[in-house]
PDB file of C-alpha atoms and ligand atoms in Angstrom:
ATOM      1  CA  MET A   1      12.806  -8.790  19.053  1.00  0.00           C
ATOM      2  CA  ILE A   2       9.420  -9.723  16.845  1.00  0.00           C
ATOM      3  CA  VAL A   3       9.701 -12.335  14.453  1.00  0.00           C
ATOM      4  CA  ARG A   4       6.647 -12.998  11.703  1.00  0.00           C
ATOM      5  CA  THR A   5       6.760 -14.705   8.001  1.00  0.00           C
ATOM      6  CA  LEU A   6       4.523 -13.078   5.301  1.00  0.00           C
ATOM      7  CA  ALA A   7       2.549 -17.332   5.393  1.00  0.00           C
ATOM      8  CA  GLU A   8       1.800 -16.960   9.284  1.00  0.00           C
ATOM      9  CA  CYS A   9       0.484 -13.242   8.722  1.00  0.00           C
ATOM     10  CA  ALA A  10      -1.380 -14.212   5.874  1.00  0.00           C
ATOM     11  CA  LYS A  11      -3.008 -16.681   7.558  1.00  0.00           C
ATOM     12  CA  SER A  12      -3.631 -15.121  11.063  1.00  0.00           C
ATOM     13  CA  GLY A  13      -6.405 -12.399  10.548  1.00  0.00           C
ATOM     14  CA  ARG A  14      -3.986  -9.257   8.695  1.00  0.00           C
ATOM     15  CA  LYS A  15      -4.394 -10.155   5.195  1.00  0.00           C
ATOM     16  CA  ILE A  16      -6.559  -7.023   4.225  1.00  0.00           C
ATOM     17  CA  VAL A  17      -8.634  -8.372   0.479  1.00  0.00           C
ATOM     18  CA  SER A  18     -10.023  -5.527  -1.574  1.00  0.00           C
ATOM     19  CA  LYS A  19     -11.116  -4.950  -5.552  1.00  0.00           C
ATOM     20  CA  THR A  20      -7.942  -4.711  -7.225  1.00  0.00           C
ATOM     21  CA  TRP A  21      -5.392  -5.664  -4.254  1.00  0.00           C
ATOM     22  CA  ASP A  22      -4.630  -7.191  -1.118  1.00  0.00           C
ATOM     23  CA  SER A  23      -2.651  -6.727   1.738  1.00  0.00           C
ATOM     24  CA  THR A  24      -1.178  -8.493   4.347  1.00  0.00           C
ATOM     25  CA  ARG A  25       0.171  -5.847   7.119  1.00  0.00           C
ATOM     26  CA  MET A  26       2.924  -7.492   8.766  1.00  0.00           C
ATOM     27  CA  LEU A  27       3.564  -4.904  11.296  1.00  0.00           C
ATOM     28  CA  LEU A  28       1.093  -2.327  12.515  1.00  0.00           C
ATOM     29  CA  LYS A  29       0.858   0.546  14.799  1.00  0.00           C
ATOM     30  CA  ASP A  30       0.432  -1.482  18.286  1.00  0.00           C
ATOM     31  CA  ASP A  31       3.930  -3.024  17.201  1.00  0.00           C
ATOM     32  CA  ASN A  32       5.486   0.767  18.219  1.00  0.00           C
ATOM     33  CA  MET A  33       7.440   1.059  15.564  1.00  0.00           C
ATOM     34  CA  GLY A  34       6.289   4.592  13.659  1.00  0.00           C
ATOM     35  CA  PHE A  35       5.713   3.002  10.787  1.00  0.00           C
ATOM     36  CA  SER A  36       4.033  -0.144   9.239  1.00  0.00           C
ATOM     37  CA  PHE A  37       4.645  -2.322   6.557  1.00  0.00           C
ATOM     38  CA  HIS A  38       2.229  -4.744   4.168  1.00  0.00           C
ATOM     39  CA  ILE A  39       3.396  -7.388   1.081  1.00  0.00           C
ATOM     40  CA  THR A  40       0.461  -6.296  -0.622  1.00  0.00           C
ATOM     41  CA  THR A  41      -0.226  -7.440  -4.497  1.00  0.00           C
ATOM     42  CA  ILE A  42      -1.825  -5.175  -7.038  1.00  0.00           C
ATOM     43  CA  TYR A  43      -4.098  -7.780  -9.480  1.00  0.00           C
ATOM     44  CA  ALA A  44      -3.537  -8.058 -13.325  1.00  0.00           C
ATOM     45  CA  ASN A  45      -5.136  -5.471 -15.559  1.00  0.00           C
ATOM     46  CA  SER A  46      -7.023  -3.119 -12.573  1.00  0.00           C
ATOM     47  CA  GLU A  47      -6.535   0.726 -11.882  1.00  0.00           C
ATOM     48  CA  THR A  48      -6.593   2.111  -8.439  1.00  0.00           C
ATOM     49  CA  HIS A  49      -7.288   5.845  -7.502  1.00  0.00           C
ATOM     50  CA  ILE A  50      -5.009   6.416  -4.281  1.00  0.00           C
ATOM     51  CA  HIS A  51      -4.257   9.209  -2.811  1.00  0.00           C
ATOM     52  CA  TYR A  52      -2.766   9.428   0.962  1.00  0.00           C
ATOM     53  CA  GLN A  53      -3.418  12.411   2.418  1.00  0.00           C
ATOM     54  CA  ASN A  54      -3.248  11.705   6.243  1.00  0.00           C
ATOM     55  CA  HIS A  55      -0.260   9.006   5.512  1.00  0.00           C
ATOM     56  CA  LEU A  56       3.590   8.996   3.797  1.00  0.00           C
ATOM     57  CA  GLU A  57       4.076   5.740   1.949  1.00  0.00           C
ATOM     58  CA  SER A  58       6.939   4.117   0.078  1.00  0.00           C
ATOM     59  CA  VAL A  59       6.588   0.925  -2.720  1.00  0.00           C
ATOM     60  CA  TYR A  60       8.998  -1.399  -3.913  1.00  0.00           C
ATOM     61  CA  CYS A  61       7.997  -3.766  -6.731  1.00  0.00           C
ATOM     62  CA  ILE A  62       9.135  -7.029  -5.945  1.00  0.00           C
ATOM     63  CA  SER A  63       7.307  -8.278  -8.781  1.00  0.00           C
ATOM     64  CA  GLY A  64       5.256  -7.787 -12.093  1.00  0.00           C
ATOM     65  CA  GLU A  65       4.682  -4.953 -14.032  1.00  0.00           C
ATOM     66  CA  GLY A  66       2.373  -2.074 -14.527  1.00  0.00           C
ATOM     67  CA  GLU A  67       2.698   2.343 -13.993  1.00  0.00           C
ATOM     68  CA  ILE A  68       1.974   5.074 -11.872  1.00  0.00           C
ATOM     69  CA  GLU A  69       0.280   8.326 -12.973  1.00  0.00           C
ATOM     70  CA  THR A  70       0.317  11.373 -10.567  1.00  0.00           C
ATOM     71  CA  LEU A  71      -2.911  13.397 -11.225  1.00  0.00           C
ATOM     72  CA  ALA A  72      -1.722  16.879 -10.620  1.00  0.00           C
ATOM     73  CA  ASP A  73       0.726  16.541 -13.542  1.00  0.00           C
ATOM     74  CA  GLY A  74      -0.325  13.918 -15.593  1.00  0.00           C
ATOM     75  CA  LYS A  75       3.476  11.788 -15.264  1.00  0.00           C
ATOM     76  CA  VAL A  76       3.115   8.315 -15.928  1.00  0.00           C
ATOM     77  CA  TYR A  77       6.049   6.375 -14.375  1.00  0.00           C
ATOM     78  CA  PRO A  78       7.050   2.406 -15.344  1.00  0.00           C
ATOM     79  CA  ILE A  79       7.330   0.137 -12.248  1.00  0.00           C
ATOM     80  CA  LYS A  80       8.913  -2.432 -12.811  1.00  0.00           C
ATOM     81  CA  PRO A  81      11.129  -5.240 -10.183  1.00  0.00           C
ATOM     82  CA  GLY A  82      13.096  -2.992  -8.563  1.00  0.00           C
ATOM     83  CA  THR A  83      11.488   0.323  -8.716  1.00  0.00           C
ATOM     84  CA  LEU A  84      10.518   2.240  -5.575  1.00  0.00           C
ATOM     85  CA  TYR A  85       8.287   4.816  -5.599  1.00  0.00           C
ATOM     86  CA  ILE A  86       8.122   7.633  -2.892  1.00  0.00           C
ATOM     87  CA  LEU A  87       4.849   9.640  -2.094  1.00  0.00           C
ATOM     88  CA  ASP A  88       6.854  12.547  -0.177  1.00  0.00           C
ATOM     89  CA  GLN A  89       3.365  14.910  -1.726  1.00  0.00           C
ATOM     90  CA  HIS A  90       0.663  12.637  -0.443  1.00  0.00           C
ATOM     91  CA  ASP A  91       1.274  12.825  -4.262  1.00  0.00           C
ATOM     92  CA  GLU A  92      -2.726  11.446  -5.453  1.00  0.00           C
ATOM     93  CA  HIS A  93      -2.353   8.719  -8.389  1.00  0.00           C
ATOM     94  CA  LEU A  94      -3.751   6.606 -10.379  1.00  0.00           C
ATOM     95  CA  LEU A  95      -1.730   3.057  -9.929  1.00  0.00           C
ATOM     96  CA  ARG A  96      -1.974   0.469 -12.471  1.00  0.00           C
ATOM     97  CA  GLY A  97      -0.917  -3.324 -13.091  1.00  0.00           C
ATOM     98  CA  PHE A  98      -0.722  -4.650 -15.911  1.00  0.00           C
ATOM     99  CA  SER A  99       0.467  -8.742 -14.606  1.00  0.00           C
ATOM    100  CA  GLU A 100       0.097  -9.028 -10.838  1.00  0.00           C
ATOM    101  CA  MET A 101       2.266  -6.924  -8.976  1.00  0.00           C
ATOM    102  CA  GLN A 102       4.460  -8.388  -5.746  1.00  0.00           C
ATOM    103  CA  MET A 103       5.223  -4.611  -3.898  1.00  0.00           C
ATOM    104  CA  ALA A 104       6.536  -4.262  -0.525  1.00  0.00           C
ATOM    105  CA  CYS A 105       5.074  -0.704   1.411  1.00  0.00           C
ATOM    106  CA  VAL A 106       5.926   1.408   4.252  1.00  0.00           C
ATOM    107  CA  PHE A 107       3.719   3.720   5.930  1.00  0.00           C
ATOM    108  CA  ASN A 108       3.975   6.599   8.297  1.00  0.00           C
ATOM    109  CA  PRO A 109       1.814   6.870  10.180  1.00  0.00           C
ATOM    110  CA  PRO A 110       1.371   3.671  10.650  1.00  0.00           C
ATOM    111  CA  LEU A 111      -1.804   1.846   9.601  1.00  0.00           C
ATOM    112  CA  ASN A 112      -3.801   0.026  12.598  1.00  0.00           C
ATOM    113  CA  GLY A 113      -4.754  -3.092  10.554  1.00  0.00           C
ATOM    114  CA  ARG A 114      -7.994  -2.816   8.583  1.00  0.00           C
ATOM    115  CA  GLU A 115      -7.973   0.117   6.527  1.00  0.00           C
ATOM    116  CA  VAL A 116      -9.750   0.137   3.137  1.00  0.00           C
ATOM    117  CA  HIS A 117      -9.446   2.858   0.828  1.00  0.00           C
ATOM    118  CA  ASP A 118     -13.076   5.661   0.610  1.00  0.00           C
ATOM    119  CA  ALA A 119     -14.198   6.423  -1.767  1.00  0.00           C
ATOM    120  CA  ASP A 120     -11.386   8.847  -2.506  1.00  0.00           C
ATOM    121  CA  GLY A 121      -8.745   6.986  -2.000  1.00  0.00           C
ATOM    122  CA  VAL A 122      -7.961   8.198   1.320  1.00  0.00           C
ATOM    123  CA  TYR A 123      -6.730   5.761   4.789  1.00  0.00           C
ATOM    124  CA  PRO A 124      -7.977   7.686   7.745  1.00  0.00           C
ATOM    125  CA  LEU A 125      -6.072   8.120  10.452  1.00  0.00           C
ATOM    126  CA  ASP A 126      -8.026   6.372  13.077  1.00  0.00           C
ATOM    127  CA  GLY A 127      -8.621   3.361  11.369  1.00  0.00           C
ATOM    128  CA  GLN A 128     -10.011  -0.268  12.781  1.00  0.00           C
ATOM    129  CA  SER A 129      -7.549  -2.113  14.107  1.00  0.00           C
ATOM    130  CA  LEU A 130      -7.262  -6.114  13.782  1.00  0.00           C
ATOM    131  CA  ASP A 131      -8.217  -7.082  17.559  1.00  0.00           C
TER     132      ASP A 131
HETATM  133  C1  LIG B 201       0.671   0.277  -3.630  1.00  0.00           C
HETATM  134  C2  LIG B 201      -0.450   0.715  -2.621  1.00  0.00           C
HETATM  135  O1  LIG B 201      -0.735   1.461  -2.072  1.00  0.00           O
HETATM  136  N1  LIG B 201      -1.756  -0.281  -2.303  1.00  0.00           N
HETATM  137  C3  LIG B 201      -2.741  -0.091  -2.097  1.00  0.00           C
HETATM  138  C4  LIG B 201      -2.749  -0.848  -0.254  1.00  0.00           C
HETATM  139  C5  LIG B 201      -2.112  -0.284   0.527  1.00  0.00           C
HETATM  140  N2  LIG B 201      -0.244  -0.875  -0.132  1.00  0.00           N
HETATM  141  C6  LIG B 201      -1.792  -1.369   1.299  1.00  0.00           C
HETATM  142  O2  LIG B 201      -3.084  -0.946   2.492  1.00  0.00           O
HETATM  143  O3  LIG B 201      -1.308  -2.158   2.303  1.00  0.00           O
END
């Protein structure tokens, strides 16, 4: 069994900081679970363009308020504590944080560790690992 805390993970190099978010990757590919698990902070008053063409992701909002817009149809869905959104179609989207949002995220296939979005909002499949 593996036990980790968010504080330990954040201190041990698992926290990746981007322009509009940071994410502590608590469970990664090398744990061999078939998915990765991250605690992500979306910054207040931010907009992030995301398109996970190589991954499926589900995101649960723990705290904060925002919205997600799917670009294919222009639909906008509010996000508040208790909301889970499921990107089952590799949906290209804009994620907006009105206040700071704490999110729990699961990725399949799992991330390696150091991935950040490229110019198209994509993570590569062969991202760099933490070590
Ligand atoms: C919600 C979302 O996708 N935010 C971007 C960061 C991502 N969750 C990650 O890499 O952990």
